Coordinates of C-alpha atoms in Angstrom, one line a residue:
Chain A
X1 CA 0.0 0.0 0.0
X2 CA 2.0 2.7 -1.3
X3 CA -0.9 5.1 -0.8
X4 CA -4.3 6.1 -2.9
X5 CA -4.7 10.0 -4.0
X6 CA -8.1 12.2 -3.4
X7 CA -9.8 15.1 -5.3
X8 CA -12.3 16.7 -3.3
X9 CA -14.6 18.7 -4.6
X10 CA -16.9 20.6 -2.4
X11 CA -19.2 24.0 -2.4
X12 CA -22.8 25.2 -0.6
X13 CA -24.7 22.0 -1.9
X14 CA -22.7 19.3 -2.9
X15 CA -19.5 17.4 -2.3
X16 CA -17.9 14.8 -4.9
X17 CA -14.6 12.9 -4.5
X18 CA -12.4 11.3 -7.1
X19 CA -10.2 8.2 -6.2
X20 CA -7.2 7.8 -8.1
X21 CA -3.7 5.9 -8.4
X22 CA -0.7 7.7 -8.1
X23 CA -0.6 8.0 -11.6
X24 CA -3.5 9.8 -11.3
X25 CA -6.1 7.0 -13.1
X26 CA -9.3 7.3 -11.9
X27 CA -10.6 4.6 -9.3
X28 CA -14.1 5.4 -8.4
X29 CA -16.4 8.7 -7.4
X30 CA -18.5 9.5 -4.6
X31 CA -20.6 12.5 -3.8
X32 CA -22.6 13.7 -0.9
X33 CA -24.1 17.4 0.8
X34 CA -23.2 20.5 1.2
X35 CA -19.2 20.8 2.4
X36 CA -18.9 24.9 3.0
X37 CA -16.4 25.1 5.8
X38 CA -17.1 28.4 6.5
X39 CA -20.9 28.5 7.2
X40 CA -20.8 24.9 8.8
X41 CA -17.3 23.0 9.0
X42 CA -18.8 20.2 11.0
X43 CA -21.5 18.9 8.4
X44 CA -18.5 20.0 5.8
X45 CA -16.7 17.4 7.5
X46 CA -19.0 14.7 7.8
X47 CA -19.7 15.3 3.9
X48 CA -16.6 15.4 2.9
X49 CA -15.6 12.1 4.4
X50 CA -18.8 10.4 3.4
X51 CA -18.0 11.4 -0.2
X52 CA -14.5 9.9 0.2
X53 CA -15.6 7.0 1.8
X54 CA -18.3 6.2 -1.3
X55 CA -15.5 6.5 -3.8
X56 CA -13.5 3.5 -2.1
X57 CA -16.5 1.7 -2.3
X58 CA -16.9 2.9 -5.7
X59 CA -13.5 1.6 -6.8
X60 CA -14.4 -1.9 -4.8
X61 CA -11.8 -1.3 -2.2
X62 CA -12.1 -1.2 1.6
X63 CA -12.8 2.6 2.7
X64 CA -8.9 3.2 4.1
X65 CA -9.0 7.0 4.5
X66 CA -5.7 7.3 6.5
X67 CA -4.3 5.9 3.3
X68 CA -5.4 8.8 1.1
X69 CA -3.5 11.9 0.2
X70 CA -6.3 14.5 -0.7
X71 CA -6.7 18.1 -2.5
X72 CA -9.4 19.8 -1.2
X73 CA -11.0 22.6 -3.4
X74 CA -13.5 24.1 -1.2
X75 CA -16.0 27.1 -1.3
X76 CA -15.3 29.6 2.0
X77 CA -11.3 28.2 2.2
X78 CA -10.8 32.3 2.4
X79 CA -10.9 32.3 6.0
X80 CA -8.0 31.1 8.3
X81 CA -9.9 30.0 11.0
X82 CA -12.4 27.2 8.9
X83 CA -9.3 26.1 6.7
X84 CA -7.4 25.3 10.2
X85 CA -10.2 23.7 12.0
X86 CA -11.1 21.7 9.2
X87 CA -7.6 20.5 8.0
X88 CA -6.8 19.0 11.8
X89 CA -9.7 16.9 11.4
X90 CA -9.6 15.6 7.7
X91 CA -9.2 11.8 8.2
X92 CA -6.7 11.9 5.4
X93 CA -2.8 11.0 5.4
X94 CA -2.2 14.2 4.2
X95 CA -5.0 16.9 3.2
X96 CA -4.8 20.5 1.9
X97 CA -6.9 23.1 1.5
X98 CA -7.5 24.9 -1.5
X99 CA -9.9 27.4 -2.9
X100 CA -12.6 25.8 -5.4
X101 CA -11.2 28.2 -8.1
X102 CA -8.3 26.7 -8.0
X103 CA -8.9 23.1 -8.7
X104 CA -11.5 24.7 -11.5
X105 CA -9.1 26.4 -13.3
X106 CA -6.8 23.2 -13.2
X107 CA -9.5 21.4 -14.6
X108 CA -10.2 23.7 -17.1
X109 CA -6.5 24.7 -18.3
X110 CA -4.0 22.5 -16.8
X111 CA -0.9 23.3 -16.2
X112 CA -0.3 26.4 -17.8
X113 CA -1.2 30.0 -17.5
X114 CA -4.3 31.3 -18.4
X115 CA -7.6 31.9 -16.4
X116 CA -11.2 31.4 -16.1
X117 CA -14.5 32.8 -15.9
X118 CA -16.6 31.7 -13.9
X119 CA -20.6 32.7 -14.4
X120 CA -23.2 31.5 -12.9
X121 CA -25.1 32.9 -9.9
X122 CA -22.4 34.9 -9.1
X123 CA -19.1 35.5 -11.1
X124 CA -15.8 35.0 -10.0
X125 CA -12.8 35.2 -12.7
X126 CA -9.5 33.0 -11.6
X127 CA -6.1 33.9 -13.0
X128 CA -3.1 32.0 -13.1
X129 CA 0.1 34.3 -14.3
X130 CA 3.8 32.8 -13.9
X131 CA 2.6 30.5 -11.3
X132 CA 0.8 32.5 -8.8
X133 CA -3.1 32.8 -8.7
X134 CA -5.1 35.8 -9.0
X135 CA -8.8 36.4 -8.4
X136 CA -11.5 39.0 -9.6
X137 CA -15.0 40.1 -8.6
X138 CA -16.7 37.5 -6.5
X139 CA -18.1 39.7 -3.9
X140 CA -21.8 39.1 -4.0
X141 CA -24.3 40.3 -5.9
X142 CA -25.0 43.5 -3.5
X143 CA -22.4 45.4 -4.6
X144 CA -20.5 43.1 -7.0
X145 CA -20.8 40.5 -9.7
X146 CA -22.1 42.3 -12.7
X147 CA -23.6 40.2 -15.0
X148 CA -23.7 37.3 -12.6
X149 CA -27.3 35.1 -12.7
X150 CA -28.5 36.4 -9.7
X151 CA -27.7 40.5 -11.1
X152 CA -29.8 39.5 -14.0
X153 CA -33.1 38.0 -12.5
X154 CA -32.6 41.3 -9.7
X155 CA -32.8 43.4 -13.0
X156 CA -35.6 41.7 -14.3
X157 CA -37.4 42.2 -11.8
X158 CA -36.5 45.8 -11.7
X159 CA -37.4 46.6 -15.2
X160 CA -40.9 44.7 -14.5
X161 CA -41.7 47.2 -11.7
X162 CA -40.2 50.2 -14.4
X163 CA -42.8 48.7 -16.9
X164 CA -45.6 48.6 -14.4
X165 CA -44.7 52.2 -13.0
X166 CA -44.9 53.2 -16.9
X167 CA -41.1 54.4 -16.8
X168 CA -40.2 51.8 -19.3
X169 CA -42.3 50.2 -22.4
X170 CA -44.0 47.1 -21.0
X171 CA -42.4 43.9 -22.7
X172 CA -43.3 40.1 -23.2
X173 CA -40.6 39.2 -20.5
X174 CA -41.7 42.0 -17.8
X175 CA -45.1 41.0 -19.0
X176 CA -44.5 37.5 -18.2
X177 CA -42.1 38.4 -14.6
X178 CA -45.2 40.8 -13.6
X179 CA -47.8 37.5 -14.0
X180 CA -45.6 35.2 -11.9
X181 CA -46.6 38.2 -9.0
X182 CA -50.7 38.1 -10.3
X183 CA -49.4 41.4 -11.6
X184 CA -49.3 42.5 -8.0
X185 CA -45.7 44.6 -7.6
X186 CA -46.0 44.7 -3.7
X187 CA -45.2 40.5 -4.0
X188 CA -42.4 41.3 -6.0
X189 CA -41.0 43.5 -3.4
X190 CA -41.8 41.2 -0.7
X191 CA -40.0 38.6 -2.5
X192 CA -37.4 40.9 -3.4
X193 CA -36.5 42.3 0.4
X194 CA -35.7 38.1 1.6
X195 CA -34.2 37.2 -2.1
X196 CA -31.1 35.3 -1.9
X197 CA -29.0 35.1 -5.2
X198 CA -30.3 32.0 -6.2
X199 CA -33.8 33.3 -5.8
X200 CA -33.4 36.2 -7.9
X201 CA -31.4 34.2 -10.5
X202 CA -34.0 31.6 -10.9
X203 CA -35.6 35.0 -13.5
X204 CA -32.0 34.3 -15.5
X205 CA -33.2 31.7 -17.9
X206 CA -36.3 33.7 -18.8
X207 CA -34.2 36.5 -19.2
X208 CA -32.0 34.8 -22.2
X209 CA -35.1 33.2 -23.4
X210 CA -36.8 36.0 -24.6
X211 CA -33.4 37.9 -25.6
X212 CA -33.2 34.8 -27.9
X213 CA -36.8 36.2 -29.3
X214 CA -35.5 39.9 -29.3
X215 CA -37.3 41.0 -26.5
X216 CA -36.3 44.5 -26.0
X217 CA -36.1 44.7 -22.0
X218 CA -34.2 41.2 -22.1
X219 CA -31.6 42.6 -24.8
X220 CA -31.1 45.4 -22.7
X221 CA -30.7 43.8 -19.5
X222 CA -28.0 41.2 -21.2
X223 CA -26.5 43.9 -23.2
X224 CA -26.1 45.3 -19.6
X225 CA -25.1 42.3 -17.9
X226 CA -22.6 41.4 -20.9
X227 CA -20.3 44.5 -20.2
X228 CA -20.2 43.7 -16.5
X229 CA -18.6 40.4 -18.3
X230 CA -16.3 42.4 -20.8
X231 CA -14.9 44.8 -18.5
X232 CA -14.0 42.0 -16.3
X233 CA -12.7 39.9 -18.8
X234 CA -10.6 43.3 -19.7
X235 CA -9.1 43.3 -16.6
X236 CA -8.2 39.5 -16.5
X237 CA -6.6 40.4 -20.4
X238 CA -4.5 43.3 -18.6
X239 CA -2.5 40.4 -16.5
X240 CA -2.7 37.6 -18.4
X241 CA -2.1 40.0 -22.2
X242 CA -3.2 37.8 -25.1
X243 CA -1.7 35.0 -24.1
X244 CA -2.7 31.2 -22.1
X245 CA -6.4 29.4 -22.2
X246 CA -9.4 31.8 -21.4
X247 CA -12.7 29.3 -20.3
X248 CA -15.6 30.2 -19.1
X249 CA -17.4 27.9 -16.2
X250 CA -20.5 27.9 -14.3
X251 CA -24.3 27.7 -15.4
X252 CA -24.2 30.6 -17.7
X253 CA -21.1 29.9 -19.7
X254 CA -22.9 28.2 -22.6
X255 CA -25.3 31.2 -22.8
X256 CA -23.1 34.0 -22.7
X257 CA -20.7 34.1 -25.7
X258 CA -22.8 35.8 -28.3
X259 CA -23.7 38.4 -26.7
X260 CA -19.9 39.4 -25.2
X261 CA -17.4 41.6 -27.2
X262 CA -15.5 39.9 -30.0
X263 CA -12.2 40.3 -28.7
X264 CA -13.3 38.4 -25.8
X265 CA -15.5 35.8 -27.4
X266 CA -12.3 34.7 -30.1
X267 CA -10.1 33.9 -27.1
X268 CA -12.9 31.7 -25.5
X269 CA -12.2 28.0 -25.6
X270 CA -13.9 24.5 -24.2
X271 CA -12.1 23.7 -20.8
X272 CA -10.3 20.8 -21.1
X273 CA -11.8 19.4 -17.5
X274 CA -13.8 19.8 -14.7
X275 CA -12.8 20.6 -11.0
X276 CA -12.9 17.3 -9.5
X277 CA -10.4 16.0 -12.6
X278 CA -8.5 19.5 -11.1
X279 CA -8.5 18.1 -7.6
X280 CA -7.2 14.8 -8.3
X281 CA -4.6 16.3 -11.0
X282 CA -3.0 19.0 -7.9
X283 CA -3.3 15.8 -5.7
X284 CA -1.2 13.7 -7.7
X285 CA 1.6 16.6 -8.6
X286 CA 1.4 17.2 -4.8
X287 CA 2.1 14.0 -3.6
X288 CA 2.1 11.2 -6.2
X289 CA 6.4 9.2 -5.8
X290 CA 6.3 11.3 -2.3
X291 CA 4.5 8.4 0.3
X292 CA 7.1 6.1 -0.1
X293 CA 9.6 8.6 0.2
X294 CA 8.2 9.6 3.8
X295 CA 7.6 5.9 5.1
Chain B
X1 CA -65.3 74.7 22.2
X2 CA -66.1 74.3 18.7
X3 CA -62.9 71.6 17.8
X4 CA -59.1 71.9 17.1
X5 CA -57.7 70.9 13.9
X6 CA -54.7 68.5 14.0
X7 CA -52.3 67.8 11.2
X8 CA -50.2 65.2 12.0
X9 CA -46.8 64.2 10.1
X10 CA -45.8 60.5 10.9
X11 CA -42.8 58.4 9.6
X12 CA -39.9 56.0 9.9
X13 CA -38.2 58.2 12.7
X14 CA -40.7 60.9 13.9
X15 CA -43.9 62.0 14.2
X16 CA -44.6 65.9 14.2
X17 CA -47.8 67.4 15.0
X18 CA -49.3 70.7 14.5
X19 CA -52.6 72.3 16.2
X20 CA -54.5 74.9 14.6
X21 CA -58.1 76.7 14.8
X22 CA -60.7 76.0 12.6
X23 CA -59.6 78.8 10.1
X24 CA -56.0 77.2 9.9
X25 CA -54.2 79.4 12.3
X26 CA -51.4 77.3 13.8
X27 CA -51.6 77.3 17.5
X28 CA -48.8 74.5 18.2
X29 CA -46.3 71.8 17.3
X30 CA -45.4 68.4 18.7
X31 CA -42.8 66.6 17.9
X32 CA -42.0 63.0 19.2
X33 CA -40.5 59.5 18.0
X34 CA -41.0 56.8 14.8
X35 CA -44.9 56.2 13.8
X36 CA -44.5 53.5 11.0
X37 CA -48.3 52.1 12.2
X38 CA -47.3 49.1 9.2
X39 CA -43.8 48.2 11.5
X40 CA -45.1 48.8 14.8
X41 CA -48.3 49.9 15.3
X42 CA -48.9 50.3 19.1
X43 CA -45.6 52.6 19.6
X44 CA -47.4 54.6 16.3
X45 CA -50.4 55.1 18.3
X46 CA -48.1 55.7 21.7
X47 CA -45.9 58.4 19.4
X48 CA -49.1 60.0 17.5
X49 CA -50.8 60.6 20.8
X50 CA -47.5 62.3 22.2
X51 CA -47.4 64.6 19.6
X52 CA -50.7 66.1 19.3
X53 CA -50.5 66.4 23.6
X54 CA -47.0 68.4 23.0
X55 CA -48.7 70.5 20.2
X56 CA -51.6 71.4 22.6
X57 CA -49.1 72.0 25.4
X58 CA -47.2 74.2 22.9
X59 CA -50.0 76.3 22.4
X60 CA -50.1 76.7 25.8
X61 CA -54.1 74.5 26.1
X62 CA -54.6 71.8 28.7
X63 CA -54.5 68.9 26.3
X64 CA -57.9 68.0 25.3
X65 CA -57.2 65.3 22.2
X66 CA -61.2 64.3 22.0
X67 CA -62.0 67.5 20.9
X68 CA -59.8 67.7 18.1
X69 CA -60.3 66.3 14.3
X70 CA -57.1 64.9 12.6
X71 CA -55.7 64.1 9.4
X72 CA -52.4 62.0 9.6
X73 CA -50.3 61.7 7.0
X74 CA -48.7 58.6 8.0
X75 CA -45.6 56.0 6.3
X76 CA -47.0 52.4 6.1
X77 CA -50.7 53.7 5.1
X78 CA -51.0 51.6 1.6
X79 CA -51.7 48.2 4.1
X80 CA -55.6 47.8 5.2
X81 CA -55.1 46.3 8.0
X82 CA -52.6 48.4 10.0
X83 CA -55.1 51.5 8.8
X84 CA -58.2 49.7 10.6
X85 CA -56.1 49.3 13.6
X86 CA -54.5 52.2 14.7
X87 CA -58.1 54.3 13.4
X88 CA -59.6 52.3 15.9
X89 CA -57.3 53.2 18.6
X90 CA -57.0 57.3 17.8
X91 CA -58.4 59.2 21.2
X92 CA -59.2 61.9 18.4
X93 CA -62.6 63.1 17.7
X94 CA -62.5 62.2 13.8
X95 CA -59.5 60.7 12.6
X96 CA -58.6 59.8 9.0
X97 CA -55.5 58.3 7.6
X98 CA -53.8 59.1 4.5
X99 CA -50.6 58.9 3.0
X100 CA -47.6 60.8 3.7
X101 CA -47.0 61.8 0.0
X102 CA -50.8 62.9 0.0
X103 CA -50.0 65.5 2.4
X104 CA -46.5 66.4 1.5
X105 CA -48.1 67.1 -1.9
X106 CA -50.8 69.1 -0.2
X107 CA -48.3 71.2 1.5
X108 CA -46.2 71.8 -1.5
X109 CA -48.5 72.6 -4.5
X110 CA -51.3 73.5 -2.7
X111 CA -54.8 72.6 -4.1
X112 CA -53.7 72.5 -8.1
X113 CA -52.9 69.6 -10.4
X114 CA -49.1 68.3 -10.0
X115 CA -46.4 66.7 -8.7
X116 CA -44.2 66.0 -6.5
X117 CA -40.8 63.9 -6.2
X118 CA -39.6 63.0 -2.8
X119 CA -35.8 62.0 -3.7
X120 CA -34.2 61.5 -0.2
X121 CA -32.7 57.9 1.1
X122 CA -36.0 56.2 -0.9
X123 CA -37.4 58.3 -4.4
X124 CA -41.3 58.0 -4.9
X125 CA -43.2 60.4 -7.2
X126 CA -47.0 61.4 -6.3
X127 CA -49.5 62.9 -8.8
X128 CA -52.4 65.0 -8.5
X129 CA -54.3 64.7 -11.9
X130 CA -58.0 66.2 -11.7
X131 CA -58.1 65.7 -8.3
X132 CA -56.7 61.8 -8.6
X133 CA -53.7 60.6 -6.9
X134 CA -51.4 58.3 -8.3
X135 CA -47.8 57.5 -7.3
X136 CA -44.5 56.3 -9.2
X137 CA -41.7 54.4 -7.9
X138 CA -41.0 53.3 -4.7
X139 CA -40.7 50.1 -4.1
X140 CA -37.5 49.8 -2.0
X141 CA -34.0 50.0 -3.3
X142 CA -33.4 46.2 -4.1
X143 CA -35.2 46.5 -7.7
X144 CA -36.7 50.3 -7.9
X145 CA -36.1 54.0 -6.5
X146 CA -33.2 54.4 -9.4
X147 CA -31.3 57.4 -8.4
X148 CA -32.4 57.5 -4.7
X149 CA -30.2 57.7 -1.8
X150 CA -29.3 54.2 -1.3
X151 CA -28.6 54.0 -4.9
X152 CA -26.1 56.0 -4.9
X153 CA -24.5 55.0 -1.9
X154 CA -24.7 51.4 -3.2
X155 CA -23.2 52.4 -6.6
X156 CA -20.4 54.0 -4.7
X157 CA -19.2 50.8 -2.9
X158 CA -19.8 49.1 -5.8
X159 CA -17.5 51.5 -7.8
X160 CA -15.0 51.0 -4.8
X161 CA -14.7 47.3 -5.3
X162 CA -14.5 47.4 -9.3
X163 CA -11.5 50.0 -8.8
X164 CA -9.6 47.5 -6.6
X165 CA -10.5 44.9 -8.9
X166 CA -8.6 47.2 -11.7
X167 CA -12.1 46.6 -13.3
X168 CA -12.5 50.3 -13.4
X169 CA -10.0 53.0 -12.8
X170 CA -9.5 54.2 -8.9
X171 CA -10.4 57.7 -8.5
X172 CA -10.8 59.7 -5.2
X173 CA -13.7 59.2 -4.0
X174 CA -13.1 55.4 -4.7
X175 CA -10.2 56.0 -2.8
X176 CA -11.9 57.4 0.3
X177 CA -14.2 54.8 0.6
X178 CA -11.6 52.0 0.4
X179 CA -10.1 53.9 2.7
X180 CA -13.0 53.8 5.4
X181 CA -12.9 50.2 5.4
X182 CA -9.2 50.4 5.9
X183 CA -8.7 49.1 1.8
X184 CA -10.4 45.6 3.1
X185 CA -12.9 44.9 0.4
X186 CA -13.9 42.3 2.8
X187 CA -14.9 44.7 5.4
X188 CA -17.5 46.6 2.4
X189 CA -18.7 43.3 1.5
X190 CA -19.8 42.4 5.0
X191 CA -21.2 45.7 5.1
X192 CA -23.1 45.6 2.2
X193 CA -24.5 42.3 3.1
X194 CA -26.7 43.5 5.6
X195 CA -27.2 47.3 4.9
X196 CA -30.5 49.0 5.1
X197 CA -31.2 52.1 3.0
X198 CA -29.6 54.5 5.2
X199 CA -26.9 52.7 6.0
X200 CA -26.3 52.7 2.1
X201 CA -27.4 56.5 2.0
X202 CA -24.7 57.2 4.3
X203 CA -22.3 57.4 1.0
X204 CA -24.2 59.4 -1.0
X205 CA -23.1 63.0 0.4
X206 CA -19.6 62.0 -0.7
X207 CA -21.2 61.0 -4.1
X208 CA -21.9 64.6 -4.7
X209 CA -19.1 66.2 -2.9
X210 CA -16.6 64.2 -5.3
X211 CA -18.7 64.9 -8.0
X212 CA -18.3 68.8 -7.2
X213 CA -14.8 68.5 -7.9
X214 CA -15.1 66.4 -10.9
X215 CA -14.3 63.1 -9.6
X216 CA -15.1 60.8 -13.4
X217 CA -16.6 57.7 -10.6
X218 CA -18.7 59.9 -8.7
X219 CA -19.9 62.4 -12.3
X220 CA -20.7 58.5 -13.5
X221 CA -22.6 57.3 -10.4
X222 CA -24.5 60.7 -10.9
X223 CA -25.2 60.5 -14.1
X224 CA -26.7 56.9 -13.9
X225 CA -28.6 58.1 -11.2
X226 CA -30.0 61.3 -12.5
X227 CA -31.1 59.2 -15.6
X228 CA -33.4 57.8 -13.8
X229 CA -34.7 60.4 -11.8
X230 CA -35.6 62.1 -15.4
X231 CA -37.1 58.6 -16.4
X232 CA -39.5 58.8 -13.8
X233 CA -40.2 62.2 -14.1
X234 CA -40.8 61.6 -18.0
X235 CA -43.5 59.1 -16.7
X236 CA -44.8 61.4 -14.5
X237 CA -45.1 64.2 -17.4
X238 CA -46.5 61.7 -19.4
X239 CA -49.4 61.8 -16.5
X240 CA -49.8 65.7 -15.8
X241 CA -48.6 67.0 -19.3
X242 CA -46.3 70.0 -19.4
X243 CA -48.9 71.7 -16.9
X244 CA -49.1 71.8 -13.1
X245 CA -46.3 72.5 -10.6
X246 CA -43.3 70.1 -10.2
X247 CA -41.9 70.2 -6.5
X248 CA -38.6 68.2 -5.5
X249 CA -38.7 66.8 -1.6
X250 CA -36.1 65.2 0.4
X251 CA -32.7 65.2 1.2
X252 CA -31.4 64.9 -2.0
X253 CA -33.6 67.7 -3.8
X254 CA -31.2 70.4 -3.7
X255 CA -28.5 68.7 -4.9
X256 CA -30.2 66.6 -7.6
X257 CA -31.2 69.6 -10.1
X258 CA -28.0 70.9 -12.2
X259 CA -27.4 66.4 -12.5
X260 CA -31.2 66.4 -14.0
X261 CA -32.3 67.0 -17.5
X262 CA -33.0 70.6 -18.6
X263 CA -36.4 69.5 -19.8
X264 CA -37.4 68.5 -15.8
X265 CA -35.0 71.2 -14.5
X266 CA -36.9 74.4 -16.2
X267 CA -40.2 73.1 -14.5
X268 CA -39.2 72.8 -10.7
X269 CA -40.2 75.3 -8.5
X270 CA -39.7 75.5 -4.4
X271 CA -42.3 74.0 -2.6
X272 CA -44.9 76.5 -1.1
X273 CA -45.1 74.6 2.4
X274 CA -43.8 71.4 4.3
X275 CA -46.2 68.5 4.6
X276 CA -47.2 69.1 8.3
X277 CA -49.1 72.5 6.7
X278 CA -50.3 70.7 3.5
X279 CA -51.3 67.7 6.5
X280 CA -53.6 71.1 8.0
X281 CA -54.9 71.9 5.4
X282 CA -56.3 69.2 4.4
X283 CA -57.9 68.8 8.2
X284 CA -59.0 72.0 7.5
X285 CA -61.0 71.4 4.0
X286 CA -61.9 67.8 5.9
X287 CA -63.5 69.3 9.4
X288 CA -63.6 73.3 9.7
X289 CA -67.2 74.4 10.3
X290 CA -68.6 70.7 10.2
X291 CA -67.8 70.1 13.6
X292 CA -70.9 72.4 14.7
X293 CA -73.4 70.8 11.7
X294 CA -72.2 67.2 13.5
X295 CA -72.7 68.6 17.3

């Protein structure tokens, strides 16, 4: 037993594990809850031991956690404290922490320089420049995140209460938004005042939907949310310059393209993996040859 | 004793009172704490009841609240329910409850056709049209009141974290408020997170005072926001028509103009009275010489 490797993979709803040789082939998956170690380290814990556990089983092997040398790529690593508590009590030979950008962006370009976008509820964009990582926006959609999923649904719902108020031309997507409420705007701002970002980007879909039919107010809200995109992307160009992989990630990357700026959208390619492939790929660079080497 | 007229001015952090004769002559003011009767009815009633005694104390009368006929302009007064409540629970003679714009429109165009647009930490525009009311905006900063104090404020955080991204160029009012969260965008994010209006409105002065001196964030954050101030004040021409006054209110209303369109801007004028006078005269028109017919 010279010693199996671990990708972890873990954010606010799920947690997936990938068990691999030290060449790095792929044994067997598991996947369990939630595994945010900053909101709740103790169920992140249990989840992300449970989703270890499965992918022993997975590969047909006895569960041996204290044989497994694991990359963790978890959502909340960003604060000391949860990334302490949590690495004393991995069950792992050897565990590290690292943020869930991180093992994306491996996924996604390998080894070399480059970065990724991420878009989806919110937007995050992760750059790797001569070896050292670099990260943009992220903050939350209150004061951040411009053209994330949950900043578009927020501005449909916006430009549905403009349309009712007559300050903007009614449209068939605020038409639609303002029928969901009985066409009753106080229910939108009930909803509104307790929305979380996944509540207000549930409107996102719609939103692209009826752009795709050329709904004015959806074209204007994307054309909005698309230069959120661009400008970040600009500032991701000014580090990176024209050169190393550019993918975009997340729920929205598929919808986004044709609607950002060219010189953007020409530099766009398919990532190459996904995080947990990320994971297992750090795992085996960090300690693949090494456990025989310690014994 | 033929009746005192009461005009009572209730919101989110005071309630004023003012006690006149049945001609209108003021004979006293009140003032006391918050009477929101939709957030907390029973301290509305407590804070109402407080006032009108001070006003009568004022005007140097032994406080004698059944004998006097009310109109209370009051925040929170769009809900049924918290109306047929605290109406109940009045110790006035004759009591009746309308909204606050209704009587800050009263007191600043008088009895003619027009409008008014209350731009302080909310924005919310009221219409008189042939004697109708109607009202624009104001729904709450999360998805409406464009341009309003906690829009700006928001904007301006916003702006902050975009220049420390390098998303957007730094300037010095996105300097200064890095600055106040000691360059931790961290520390605005955790802010922003739970903010109310106000604590979002708390920006906005710097907004303008940057702006003064030509700062390009805070001309932009202006500019956004003074669009759609005009927006709404396009819909609320499209009500009135070029006639009728057009009355700015709020915090914000003598800063906003030279940012507004010249189209809006040529059409303002002062507002004649506050809406604790436009709240007695409407108590006036309501009760004066009927108390006898009813005795």
């Amino acid at each position: 037993m010279t010693g199996y490797i671990l990708g972890i993979d873990g954010g606010g709803t799920s947690c997936r594990a990938a068990l691999a040789d030290q060449a790095g082939t792929m044994l067997g998956r598991g996947k369990s809850g939630a595994s945010n170690i900053l909101t709740d380290p103790d169920t992140a814990l249990r989840h992300i031991t449970e989703a270890a556990r499965l992918a022993f089983e997975d590969a047909g092997l006895t569960a041996d956690l204290g044989s497994a040398s694991a990359i963790l790529g978890l959502a909340g690593n960003n604060v000391g404290d949860a990334v302490g508590y949590v690495t004393a009590r991995l069950p792992f030979k050897a565990s590290q922490i690292v943020s869930d950008g991180v093992i994306a962006l491996q996924g996604a370009i390998g080894d070399e320089d480059g970065a990724i976008g991420i878009v989806g509820t919110g937007t995050v964009y992760i750059i790797r420049d001569q070896g050292q990582f670099k990260s943009i926006a992220g903050w939350g959609f209150q004061v951040s995140d411009l053209g994330s999923g949950a900043r578009l649904g927020q501005l449909a719902l916006q430009e549905s209460l403009l349309a009712f108020d007559k300050i903007r031309p009614m449209s068939a997507l605020t038409e639609a938004i303002l029928q969901e409420f009985d066409g009753n705007p106080e229910l939108i701002v009930d909803f509104a005042r307790l929305a979380k970002p996944g509540d207000f980007g549930r409107y996102t879909p719609k939103v692209f939907e009826f752009a795709g039919r050329n709904d004015e107010t959806a074209l204007r809200i994307l054309k909005a949310g698309a230069n959120g995109v661009d400008e970040a992307l600009d500032a991701v160009s000014a580090v990176t310059g024209a050169k190393g992989k550019l993918c975009l990630l997340g729920g929205l990357a598929p919808l986004y393209p044709p609607y950002l700026s060219e010189r953007h959208r020409i530099r766009l390619s398919e990532p190459r993996a996904d995080a947990l492939t990320g994971a297992v790929e750090l795992a085996v660079k960090a300690y693949a040859g090494k456990a025989e080497m310690r014994a």
